[in-house]
mmCIF file of C-alpha atoms and ligand atoms in Angstrom:
data_model
loop_
_atom_site.group_PDB
_atom_site.id
_atom_site.type_symbol
_atom_site.label_atom_id
_atom_site.label_comp_id
_atom_site.label_asym_id
_atom_site.label_seq_id
_atom_site.Cartn_x
_atom_site.Cartn_y
_atom_site.Cartn_z
ATOM 1 C CA MET A 4 -21.817 -330.530 -33.833
ATOM 2 C CA LYS A 5 -22.894 -327.210 -34.545
ATOM 3 C CA ALA A 6 -20.963 -324.117 -33.543
ATOM 4 C CA VAL A 7 -22.901 -320.980 -32.687
ATOM 5 C CA ILE A 8 -21.336 -317.738 -33.146
ATOM 6 C CA LEU A 9 -23.111 -314.201 -31.782
ATOM 7 C CA SER A 10 -23.053 -311.586 -34.575
ATOM 8 C CA GLY A 11 -26.042 -309.873 -33.773
ATOM 9 C CA GLY A 12 -24.822 -306.981 -31.944
ATOM 10 C CA PHE A 13 -24.466 -302.921 -33.427
ATOM 11 C CA GLY A 14 -21.140 -302.674 -32.114
ATOM 12 C CA THR A 15 -21.587 -298.644 -31.061
ATOM 13 C CA ARG A 16 -18.258 -299.256 -28.730
ATOM 14 C CA MET A 17 -16.613 -299.965 -32.850
ATOM 15 C CA ARG A 18 -17.990 -296.734 -34.602
ATOM 16 C CA PRO A 19 -17.915 -294.884 -36.860
ATOM 17 C CA LEU A 20 -16.286 -298.248 -38.834
ATOM 18 C CA THR A 21 -19.546 -300.085 -37.338
ATOM 19 C CA TYR A 22 -21.313 -298.192 -39.590
ATOM 20 C CA THR A 23 -20.224 -299.283 -42.562
ATOM 21 C CA THR A 24 -19.093 -302.936 -41.764
ATOM 22 C CA PRO A 25 -21.172 -305.096 -38.553
ATOM 23 C CA LYS A 26 -18.030 -305.242 -36.215
ATOM 24 C CA PRO A 27 -17.655 -309.201 -36.826
ATOM 25 C CA LEU A 28 -15.925 -308.287 -40.707
ATOM 26 C CA LEU A 29 -13.617 -305.544 -39.002
ATOM 27 C CA PRO A 30 -10.121 -307.168 -40.023
ATOM 28 C CA ILE A 31 -7.241 -307.907 -37.026
ATOM 29 C CA LEU A 32 -4.097 -308.770 -39.246
ATOM 30 C CA ASN A 33 -6.374 -308.249 -42.180
ATOM 31 C CA LYS A 34 -7.998 -311.129 -41.696
ATOM 32 C CA PRO A 35 -12.139 -310.693 -40.353
ATOM 33 C CA MET A 36 -11.979 -310.929 -36.515
ATOM 34 C CA ILE A 37 -15.066 -313.735 -37.118
ATOM 35 C CA ARG A 38 -12.714 -315.295 -38.973
ATOM 36 C CA HIS A 39 -9.943 -315.992 -36.697
ATOM 37 C CA VAL A 40 -12.989 -317.402 -34.471
ATOM 38 C CA ILE A 41 -14.133 -319.429 -36.863
ATOM 39 C CA GLU A 42 -10.245 -321.063 -37.527
ATOM 40 C CA GLN A 43 -10.410 -321.862 -33.906
ATOM 41 C CA LEU A 44 -12.931 -324.256 -34.043
ATOM 42 C CA PRO A 45 -11.906 -327.876 -33.455
ATOM 43 C CA ASP A 46 -12.615 -331.081 -35.691
ATOM 44 C CA PRO A 47 -15.875 -332.210 -34.430
ATOM 45 C CA VAL A 48 -17.876 -329.042 -35.536
ATOM 46 C CA ASP A 49 -18.990 -328.936 -39.072
ATOM 47 C CA GLU A 50 -21.821 -326.482 -38.882
ATOM 48 C CA VAL A 51 -21.001 -322.338 -37.854
ATOM 49 C CA ILE A 52 -25.020 -321.423 -37.278
ATOM 50 C CA LEU A 53 -24.336 -316.994 -37.428
ATOM 51 C CA ALA A 54 -26.623 -315.827 -35.413
ATOM 52 C CA ALA A 55 -27.088 -312.327 -36.864
ATOM 53 C CA ASN A 56 -28.870 -308.733 -37.618
ATOM 54 C CA TYR A 57 -27.577 -306.247 -38.152
ATOM 55 C CA LYS A 58 -26.422 -305.863 -41.633
ATOM 56 C CA ILE A 59 -26.411 -309.466 -42.214
ATOM 57 C CA ASP A 60 -26.513 -308.427 -45.774
ATOM 58 C CA MET A 61 -23.030 -307.802 -45.919
ATOM 59 C CA LEU A 62 -22.667 -310.675 -42.916
ATOM 60 C CA ARG A 63 -24.447 -313.282 -45.884
ATOM 61 C CA ASP A 64 -21.836 -311.793 -48.501
ATOM 62 C CA TYR A 65 -18.896 -312.253 -47.406
ATOM 63 C CA PHE A 66 -19.343 -316.236 -45.909
ATOM 64 C CA GLU A 67 -20.666 -316.522 -50.286
ATOM 65 C CA GLU A 68 -17.066 -315.958 -51.074
ATOM 66 C CA ALA A 69 -14.485 -316.699 -48.315
ATOM 67 C CA GLU A 70 -13.445 -319.457 -48.579
ATOM 68 C CA VAL A 71 -13.999 -321.035 -44.557
ATOM 69 C CA GLY A 72 -13.715 -324.925 -44.524
ATOM 70 C CA LEU A 73 -17.338 -325.132 -43.358
ATOM 71 C CA PRO A 74 -20.826 -324.333 -43.641
ATOM 72 C CA VAL A 75 -22.418 -321.011 -42.463
ATOM 73 C CA ARG A 76 -25.292 -321.367 -42.342
ATOM 74 C CA VAL A 77 -26.561 -317.300 -41.447
ATOM 75 C CA VAL A 78 -29.826 -317.130 -40.067
ATOM 76 C CA ASP A 79 -32.220 -313.759 -39.331
ATOM 77 C CA GLU A 80 -32.966 -312.596 -36.288
ATOM 78 C CA PRO A 81 -35.630 -310.413 -36.939
ATOM 79 C CA LYS A 82 -34.821 -307.913 -33.679
ATOM 80 C CA PRO A 83 -31.780 -308.088 -31.291
ATOM 81 C CA LEU A 84 -32.708 -310.768 -29.103
ATOM 82 C CA GLY A 85 -29.675 -310.239 -27.134
ATOM 83 C CA THR A 86 -27.149 -313.204 -26.681
ATOM 84 C CA GLY A 87 -29.781 -315.642 -25.259
ATOM 85 C CA GLY A 88 -32.593 -314.843 -27.146
ATOM 86 C CA ALA A 89 -30.345 -315.386 -29.782
ATOM 87 C CA VAL A 90 -29.168 -318.259 -28.999
ATOM 88 C CA LYS A 91 -33.049 -319.616 -28.696
ATOM 89 C CA ASN A 92 -33.738 -318.195 -31.833
ATOM 90 C CA VAL A 93 -31.444 -320.521 -34.139
ATOM 91 C CA GLU A 94 -33.108 -323.321 -31.554
ATOM 92 C CA GLU A 95 -33.978 -325.479 -34.851
ATOM 93 C CA TYR A 96 -30.906 -327.112 -35.095
ATOM 94 C CA LEU A 97 -29.189 -327.436 -32.474
ATOM 95 C CA ASP A 98 -30.142 -331.034 -31.659
ATOM 96 C CA GLU A 99 -27.351 -332.451 -28.927
ATOM 97 C CA THR A 100 -23.897 -330.721 -27.449
ATOM 98 C CA PHE A 101 -23.312 -327.238 -29.062
ATOM 99 C CA PHE A 102 -21.081 -324.231 -28.641
ATOM 100 C CA VAL A 103 -21.877 -320.152 -28.889
ATOM 101 C CA ILE A 104 -19.413 -318.548 -28.794
ATOM 102 C CA ASN A 105 -18.843 -314.447 -29.429
ATOM 103 C CA SER A 106 -17.677 -313.130 -32.475
ATOM 104 C CA ASP A 107 -15.130 -310.593 -31.174
ATOM 105 C CA ILE A 108 -12.873 -312.520 -28.909
ATOM 106 C CA ILE A 109 -9.638 -312.701 -29.516
ATOM 107 C CA SER A 110 -7.903 -316.149 -27.573
ATOM 108 C CA SER A 111 -5.107 -318.364 -26.728
ATOM 109 C CA ILE A 112 -7.888 -321.163 -25.565
ATOM 110 C CA ASP A 113 -8.071 -324.236 -27.173
ATOM 111 C CA LEU A 114 -11.387 -325.310 -28.080
ATOM 112 C CA ASP A 115 -10.407 -329.551 -28.391
ATOM 113 C CA GLU A 116 -9.122 -329.464 -24.908
ATOM 114 C CA TYR A 117 -12.582 -326.929 -23.817
ATOM 115 C CA LEU A 118 -14.912 -329.841 -25.268
ATOM 116 C CA GLU A 119 -12.499 -333.002 -23.487
ATOM 117 C CA PHE A 120 -12.836 -331.593 -20.284
ATOM 118 C CA TYR A 121 -16.502 -330.278 -20.645
ATOM 119 C CA LYS A 122 -17.529 -334.456 -21.768
ATOM 120 C CA SER A 123 -15.300 -335.096 -18.570
ATOM 121 C CA LYS A 124 -17.788 -333.797 -16.141
ATOM 122 C CA GLU A 125 -21.537 -334.415 -15.674
ATOM 123 C CA ALA A 126 -22.877 -331.176 -17.373
ATOM 124 C CA VAL A 127 -24.953 -328.715 -18.605
ATOM 125 C CA GLY A 128 -22.977 -326.404 -19.638
ATOM 126 C CA ALA A 129 -19.158 -324.894 -19.195
ATOM 127 C CA ILE A 130 -18.253 -321.264 -19.807
ATOM 128 C CA SER A 131 -14.385 -320.488 -20.517
ATOM 129 C CA ALA A 132 -12.610 -318.471 -17.908
ATOM 130 C CA TRP A 133 -9.817 -315.770 -17.828
ATOM 131 C CA GLU A 134 -8.129 -315.176 -14.887
ATOM 132 C CA VAL A 135 -8.066 -310.578 -15.531
ATOM 133 C CA ASP A 136 -6.361 -308.252 -12.695
ATOM 134 C CA ASN A 137 -9.489 -305.642 -12.722
ATOM 135 C CA PRO A 138 -12.681 -307.729 -11.883
ATOM 136 C CA GLU A 139 -14.903 -304.345 -12.097
ATOM 137 C CA GLU A 140 -15.319 -304.031 -15.512
ATOM 138 C CA PHE A 141 -16.742 -307.792 -16.309
ATOM 139 C CA GLY A 142 -18.983 -310.384 -15.239
ATOM 140 C CA ILE A 143 -16.891 -312.733 -12.702
ATOM 141 C CA PHE A 144 -17.877 -316.105 -11.329
ATOM 142 C CA GLU A 145 -16.293 -318.542 -8.300
ATOM 143 C CA LEU A 146 -14.770 -321.596 -9.096
ATOM 144 C CA ASN A 147 -14.728 -325.213 -6.824
ATOM 145 C CA GLY A 148 -11.402 -327.144 -7.403
ATOM 146 C CA LYS A 149 -13.174 -329.381 -9.383
ATOM 147 C CA ASN A 150 -13.801 -326.461 -11.413
ATOM 148 C CA LYS A 151 -17.743 -326.225 -10.403
ATOM 149 C CA ILE A 152 -19.427 -322.499 -10.678
ATOM 150 C CA LEU A 153 -20.850 -322.047 -7.152
ATOM 151 C CA ARG A 154 -21.826 -318.329 -7.710
ATOM 152 C CA PHE A 155 -21.922 -315.346 -9.975
ATOM 153 C CA GLN A 156 -21.180 -311.461 -9.528
ATOM 154 C CA GLU A 157 -21.908 -308.867 -12.395
ATOM 155 C CA LYS A 158 -19.213 -305.833 -12.243
ATOM 156 C CA PRO A 159 -19.038 -306.013 -8.573
ATOM 157 C CA GLU A 160 -17.142 -303.747 -6.728
ATOM 158 C CA PRO A 161 -13.286 -304.206 -5.872
ATOM 159 C CA TRP A 162 -13.266 -304.174 -2.868
ATOM 160 C CA GLU A 163 -16.855 -306.556 -3.092
ATOM 161 C CA ALA A 164 -15.250 -309.275 -5.942
ATOM 162 C CA PHE A 165 -14.458 -312.714 -4.963
ATOM 163 C CA SER A 166 -13.131 -313.712 -7.449
ATOM 164 C CA ASN A 167 -10.653 -312.630 -9.989
ATOM 165 C CA THR A 168 -12.100 -315.224 -13.001
ATOM 166 C CA ILE A 169 -14.629 -313.422 -15.743
ATOM 167 C CA ASN A 170 -16.340 -315.395 -18.120
ATOM 168 C CA ALA A 171 -14.367 -315.139 -21.828
ATOM 169 C CA GLY A 172 -17.291 -315.975 -24.166
ATOM 170 C CA HIS A 173 -16.917 -319.404 -24.955
ATOM 171 C CA TYR A 174 -19.879 -322.008 -24.042
ATOM 172 C CA ILE A 175 -20.925 -325.639 -24.233
ATOM 173 C CA LEU A 176 -24.730 -326.186 -23.901
ATOM 174 C CA GLU A 177 -26.709 -328.554 -23.593
ATOM 175 C CA PRO A 178 -29.716 -328.511 -26.413
ATOM 176 C CA GLU A 179 -31.978 -328.788 -22.669
ATOM 177 C CA VAL A 180 -30.766 -324.997 -21.758
ATOM 178 C CA LEU A 181 -32.448 -323.428 -24.488
ATOM 179 C CA ASP A 182 -35.784 -324.894 -22.544
ATOM 180 C CA MET A 183 -35.432 -322.173 -20.468
ATOM 181 C CA ILE A 184 -35.417 -318.823 -23.335
ATOM 182 C CA PRO A 185 -38.746 -317.385 -23.715
ATOM 183 C CA PRO A 186 -39.108 -317.568 -26.714
ATOM 184 C CA GLY A 187 -38.735 -314.025 -29.171
ATOM 185 C CA GLU A 188 -37.883 -312.509 -26.352
ATOM 186 C CA LYS A 189 -34.524 -310.225 -25.261
ATOM 187 C CA VAL A 190 -32.618 -312.466 -22.532
ATOM 188 C CA SER A 191 -29.143 -312.088 -21.553
ATOM 189 C CA MET A 192 -27.239 -315.463 -21.218
ATOM 190 C CA GLU A 193 -24.645 -314.334 -18.741
ATOM 191 C CA ASP A 194 -27.790 -312.453 -16.589
ATOM 192 C CA GLU A 195 -30.411 -314.368 -16.783
ATOM 193 C CA ILE A 196 -29.590 -317.867 -17.746
ATOM 194 C CA PHE A 197 -26.802 -319.282 -16.455
ATOM 195 C CA PRO A 198 -27.139 -317.808 -12.935
ATOM 196 C CA LEU A 199 -29.829 -320.713 -12.785
ATOM 197 C CA LEU A 200 -27.918 -323.750 -14.139
ATOM 198 C CA VAL A 201 -25.158 -323.450 -11.304
ATOM 199 C CA ASP A 202 -27.417 -326.039 -9.265
ATOM 200 C CA ASP A 203 -28.280 -328.497 -12.143
ATOM 201 C CA GLY A 204 -24.104 -328.293 -13.224
ATOM 202 C CA LEU A 205 -22.126 -325.704 -15.117
ATOM 203 C CA TYR A 206 -18.152 -326.092 -15.362
ATOM 204 C CA GLY A 207 -15.183 -323.017 -15.736
ATOM 205 C CA PHE A 208 -12.526 -323.897 -18.454
ATOM 206 C CA GLU A 209 -9.851 -322.138 -17.283
ATOM 207 C CA PHE A 210 -6.795 -321.425 -20.337
ATOM 208 C CA GLN A 211 -3.966 -319.526 -20.614
ATOM 209 C CA GLY A 212 -1.708 -317.770 -23.023
ATOM 210 C CA TYR A 213 -3.730 -314.746 -24.327
ATOM 211 C CA TRP A 214 -7.898 -313.446 -24.143
ATOM 212 C CA VAL A 215 -8.501 -309.825 -25.784
ATOM 213 C CA ASP A 216 -12.450 -309.223 -25.784
ATOM 214 C CA CYS A 217 -12.140 -306.549 -29.294
ATOM 215 C CA GLY A 218 -15.327 -304.850 -28.686
ATOM 216 C CA ARG A 219 -13.616 -301.731 -28.296
ATOM 217 C CA PRO A 220 -11.032 -299.300 -30.064
ATOM 218 C CA SER A 221 -8.549 -299.870 -27.325
ATOM 219 C CA SER A 222 -8.554 -303.263 -27.361
ATOM 220 C CA PHE A 223 -8.922 -303.595 -31.312
ATOM 221 C CA PHE A 224 -4.923 -302.030 -30.731
ATOM 222 C CA GLU A 225 -3.869 -305.101 -27.703
ATOM 223 C CA ALA A 226 -5.720 -307.507 -30.220
ATOM 224 C CA THR A 227 -2.905 -306.632 -32.907
ATOM 225 C CA GLU A 228 -0.392 -306.327 -30.440
ATOM 226 C CA THR A 229 -0.886 -309.343 -29.038
ATOM 227 C CA LEU A 230 -0.929 -311.378 -32.008
ATOM 228 C CA LEU A 231 1.383 -310.040 -33.872
ATOM 229 C CA ASP A 232 3.969 -310.297 -30.643
ATOM 230 C CA TYR A 233 2.234 -313.664 -31.145
ATOM 231 C CA ILE A 234 3.500 -314.459 -34.790
ATOM 232 C CA GLY A 235 6.520 -312.950 -34.181
ATOM 233 C CA GLU A 236 6.138 -309.972 -36.898
ATOM 234 C CA GLU A 237 6.935 -306.311 -35.652
ATOM 235 C CA ASN A 238 4.502 -305.088 -38.037
ATOM 236 C CA LEU A 239 1.969 -307.079 -41.637
ATOM 237 C CA ILE A 240 2.193 -305.372 -44.839
ATOM 238 C CA GLY A 241 -0.791 -306.741 -47.153
ATOM 239 C CA ASP A 242 -0.163 -308.374 -49.810
ATOM 240 C CA ARG A 243 0.230 -305.879 -53.039
ATOM 241 C CA SER A 244 0.232 -302.793 -50.850
ATOM 242 C CA PHE A 245 3.222 -300.401 -51.825
ATOM 243 C CA VAL A 246 5.802 -298.349 -48.886
ATOM 244 C CA GLU A 247 7.975 -295.774 -50.076
ATOM 245 C CA GLY A 248 8.032 -293.995 -46.016
ATOM 246 C CA GLU A 249 8.295 -296.267 -42.663
ATOM 247 C CA VAL A 250 5.813 -298.652 -41.340
ATOM 248 C CA LYS A 251 6.842 -298.437 -37.003
ATOM 249 C CA GLU A 252 5.812 -301.090 -34.977
ATOM 250 C CA ASN A 253 2.490 -302.617 -33.937
ATOM 251 C CA THR A 254 1.338 -301.581 -37.230
ATOM 252 C CA VAL A 255 -0.585 -303.143 -39.886
ATOM 253 C CA VAL A 256 -1.454 -301.598 -43.557
ATOM 254 C CA GLY A 257 -4.667 -303.650 -44.990
ATOM 255 C CA VAL A 258 -3.940 -305.530 -48.820
ATOM 256 C CA ASP A 259 -3.850 -302.816 -51.734
ATOM 257 C CA CYS A 260 -2.729 -299.932 -50.343
ATOM 258 C CA THR A 261 0.126 -297.184 -51.499
ATOM 259 C CA VAL A 262 2.097 -295.592 -48.937
ATOM 260 C CA GLY A 263 4.451 -292.514 -49.540
ATOM 261 C CA LYS A 264 7.247 -290.946 -47.893
ATOM 262 C CA SER A 265 5.244 -290.698 -44.641
ATOM 263 C CA THR A 266 5.682 -292.429 -41.313
ATOM 264 C CA ILE A 267 3.009 -294.520 -39.658
ATOM 265 C CA SER A 268 3.376 -296.018 -36.103
ATOM 266 C CA ARG A 269 0.857 -297.790 -33.948
ATOM 267 C CA SER A 270 -1.717 -297.932 -36.313
ATOM 268 C CA ILE A 271 -3.494 -300.282 -38.986
ATOM 269 C CA LEU A 272 -4.882 -299.336 -41.856
ATOM 270 C CA PHE A 273 -7.948 -301.401 -43.181
ATOM 271 C CA ASP A 274 -7.717 -302.441 -47.156
ATOM 272 C CA GLY A 275 -7.802 -300.259 -50.390
ATOM 273 C CA VAL A 276 -5.417 -296.666 -48.094
ATOM 274 C CA GLU A 277 -3.703 -294.178 -49.938
ATOM 275 C CA ILE A 278 -1.504 -291.936 -47.795
ATOM 276 C CA ASP A 279 0.825 -289.294 -49.831
ATOM 277 C CA ASN A 280 4.105 -287.735 -49.051
ATOM 278 C CA GLY A 281 5.397 -286.147 -45.321
ATOM 279 C CA CYS A 282 2.246 -288.051 -43.107
ATOM 280 C CA THR A 283 2.716 -288.918 -39.513
ATOM 281 C CA ILE A 284 -0.079 -291.840 -38.609
ATOM 282 C CA GLU A 285 0.081 -292.697 -34.441
ATOM 283 C CA ASN A 286 -1.943 -294.185 -32.951
ATOM 284 C CA SER A 287 -5.008 -294.519 -35.393
ATOM 285 C CA ILE A 288 -6.584 -296.792 -37.374
ATOM 286 C CA ILE A 289 -7.765 -295.655 -40.783
ATOM 287 C CA GLY A 290 -11.327 -296.792 -42.828
ATOM 288 C CA TYR A 291 -10.989 -298.818 -45.821
ATOM 289 C CA ASP A 292 -10.293 -296.618 -48.801
ATOM 290 C CA ALA A 293 -9.544 -293.974 -47.122
ATOM 291 C CA ILE A 294 -7.159 -290.789 -48.931
ATOM 292 C CA ILE A 295 -5.027 -288.922 -46.785
ATOM 293 C CA GLU A 296 -2.984 -285.812 -49.206
ATOM 294 C CA ASP A 297 0.443 -284.751 -47.988
ATOM 295 C CA ASP A 298 1.414 -283.175 -44.474
ATOM 296 C CA VAL A 299 -1.436 -284.559 -42.769
ATOM 297 C CA THR A 300 -0.982 -285.556 -39.504
ATOM 298 C CA VAL A 301 -3.480 -288.020 -37.669
ATOM 299 C CA LYS A 302 -3.360 -289.109 -34.092
ATOM 300 C CA ASP A 303 -5.153 -290.981 -31.396
ATOM 301 C CA SER A 304 -8.318 -291.175 -34.429
ATOM 302 C CA ILE A 305 -10.784 -293.347 -35.374
ATOM 303 C CA ILE A 306 -10.890 -291.710 -39.666
ATOM 304 C CA SER A 307 -14.015 -293.672 -41.603
ATOM 305 C CA ASP A 308 -13.920 -295.955 -45.191
ATOM 306 C CA ASN A 309 -13.874 -293.346 -47.719
ATOM 307 C CA THR A 310 -12.985 -290.700 -46.348
ATOM 308 C CA TYR A 311 -10.760 -288.028 -47.621
ATOM 309 C CA LEU A 312 -7.808 -285.483 -46.070
ATOM 310 C CA GLU A 313 -6.460 -282.918 -48.175
ATOM 311 C CA ASP A 314 -3.705 -281.751 -47.568
ATOM 312 C CA GLY A 315 -2.259 -280.549 -44.010
ATOM 313 C CA GLN A 316 -4.710 -281.128 -42.032
ATOM 314 C CA GLU A 317 -4.032 -282.869 -38.781
ATOM 315 C CA ILE A 318 -6.483 -284.492 -37.016
ATOM 316 C CA VAL A 319 -6.177 -285.588 -33.307
ATOM 317 C CA GLY A 320 -8.701 -287.697 -30.556
ATOM 318 C CA LYS A 321 -11.130 -287.890 -33.457
ATOM 319 C CA LYS A 322 -13.388 -289.841 -35.021
ATOM 320 C CA ILE A 323 -14.283 -289.035 -38.575
ATOM 321 C CA LYS A 324 -18.088 -290.496 -39.428
ATOM 322 C CA PRO A 325 -19.163 -291.369 -42.642
ATOM 323 C CA ASP A 326 -20.640 -288.707 -44.957
ATOM 324 C CA GLU A 327 -24.237 -290.443 -45.343
ATOM 325 C CA VAL A 328 -24.570 -290.339 -41.305
ATOM 326 C CA ASP A 329 -25.074 -286.732 -39.002
HETATM 327 P P1 LIG B 17 -20.739 -302.687 -27.949
HETATM 328 O O1 LIG B 17 -22.956 -301.953 -28.859
HETATM 329 O O2 LIG B 17 -20.237 -301.795 -28.575
HETATM 330 O O3 LIG B 17 -21.619 -303.055 -26.422
HETATM 331 O O4 LIG B 17 -21.325 -303.705 -29.514
HETATM 332 P P2 LIG B 17 -22.123 -305.189 -29.261
HETATM 333 O O5 LIG B 17 -23.097 -304.684 -30.257
HETATM 334 O O6 LIG B 17 -21.141 -305.850 -30.615
HETATM 335 O O7 LIG B 17 -22.505 -305.988 -28.013
HETATM 336 P P3 LIG B 17 -21.323 -307.218 -26.842
HETATM 337 O O8 LIG B 17 -20.301 -306.476 -27.183
HETATM 338 O O9 LIG B 17 -21.802 -306.634 -25.575
HETATM 339 O O10 LIG B 17 -21.598 -308.341 -27.868
HETATM 340 C C1 LIG B 17 -20.763 -309.522 -27.058
HETATM 341 C C2 LIG B 17 -21.699 -310.834 -28.597
HETATM 342 O O11 LIG B 17 -22.372 -310.744 -28.211
HETATM 343 C C3 LIG B 17 -20.962 -309.903 -30.031
HETATM 344 O O12 LIG B 17 -20.551 -311.071 -30.695
HETATM 345 C C4 LIG B 17 -21.527 -309.642 -30.776
HETATM 346 O O13 LIG B 17 -21.868 -309.644 -31.571
HETATM 347 C C5 LIG B 17 -22.841 -310.582 -30.224
HETATM 348 N N1 LIG B 17 -24.443 -309.763 -29.670
HETATM 349 C C6 LIG B 17 -24.915 -308.885 -28.775
HETATM 350 N N2 LIG B 17 -26.047 -308.534 -28.960
HETATM 351 C C7 LIG B 17 -26.391 -309.859 -29.560
HETATM 352 C C8 LIG B 17 -27.628 -309.745 -30.481
HETATM 353 O O14 LIG B 17 -28.822 -309.562 -29.846
HETATM 354 N N3 LIG B 17 -28.057 -311.023 -31.208
HETATM 355 C C9 LIG B 17 -27.089 -311.719 -31.962
HETATM 356 N N4 LIG B 17 -27.342 -312.166 -32.839
HETATM 357 N N5 LIG B 17 -25.709 -311.075 -31.158
HETATM 358 C C10 LIG B 17 -25.228 -310.696 -30.450
#
């Protein structure tokens, strides 16, 4: 069985970090978010098909080096084709029931259970289903008592929402669904294809635990807190990192970092970051190999890879772009 992982988006909401790293490779708990997804795949999956476009060479290089326990075929999409067009573009590799999964979802879904659920239905497809309090920010659907999807609604007004069940971003599909997607065109699976499948048997698989869409900086923090909580740790310090100062809760320090007598709280330092003495880093993400000199304050900010912050600066509520981007 194949699992298609959608990895071709530009990740605009995660800029400036995605100027230099494709979103699927951004680290959560010191591991690219796409690896969290791959590690969840159930035994029947014997190959990952990566539908990629933006910064595809970085994805290729990563999977040539990394041991992820499964073969990963990185397939180039000549231009971004949307979630449906991306799956159509890898059609030649899909000849039996397959998974399609977003690369930026961190969740506790049990994909084995999901597959068993799917096999028990007469279905052409299934969508993972998650309950939220704020359905107006998402695409929602309605299930009947047998978990069959009856109808969809995109970002409803709060008073119009007919359910709190959102599309959680893991699909199981039959190859015949591919016949409904025109080739070479930008097509949204969620908006254009799923509504067409309602009469043919489309099911929603509900699960409990946690679900975080890591497409936004705020959800990046949420995913970090959720996973730290899940593993019962207050913070995480990467291998070969040296910390003299104080690392408070909900903070992740990457590998090969150096932190002097400084205080880091609710922040994420990517690998190779150097922070000298007297700094306060709060509620911020610091990109790869950034250097922060003495007595710098960084609050509510995102600092690009390789940024150099001189002594005494105060950065509050800013996104510092990499030098090469205007
Ligand atoms: P934003 O620009 O911040 O909205 O991020 P994004 O481009 O990643 O879009 P979004 O978060 O909606 O994407 C959800 C998932 O679909 C992610 O795993 C993306 O990598 C993937 N995705 C989005 N658009 C495309 C596309 O055109 N082609 C492919 N192959 N994947 C896509």
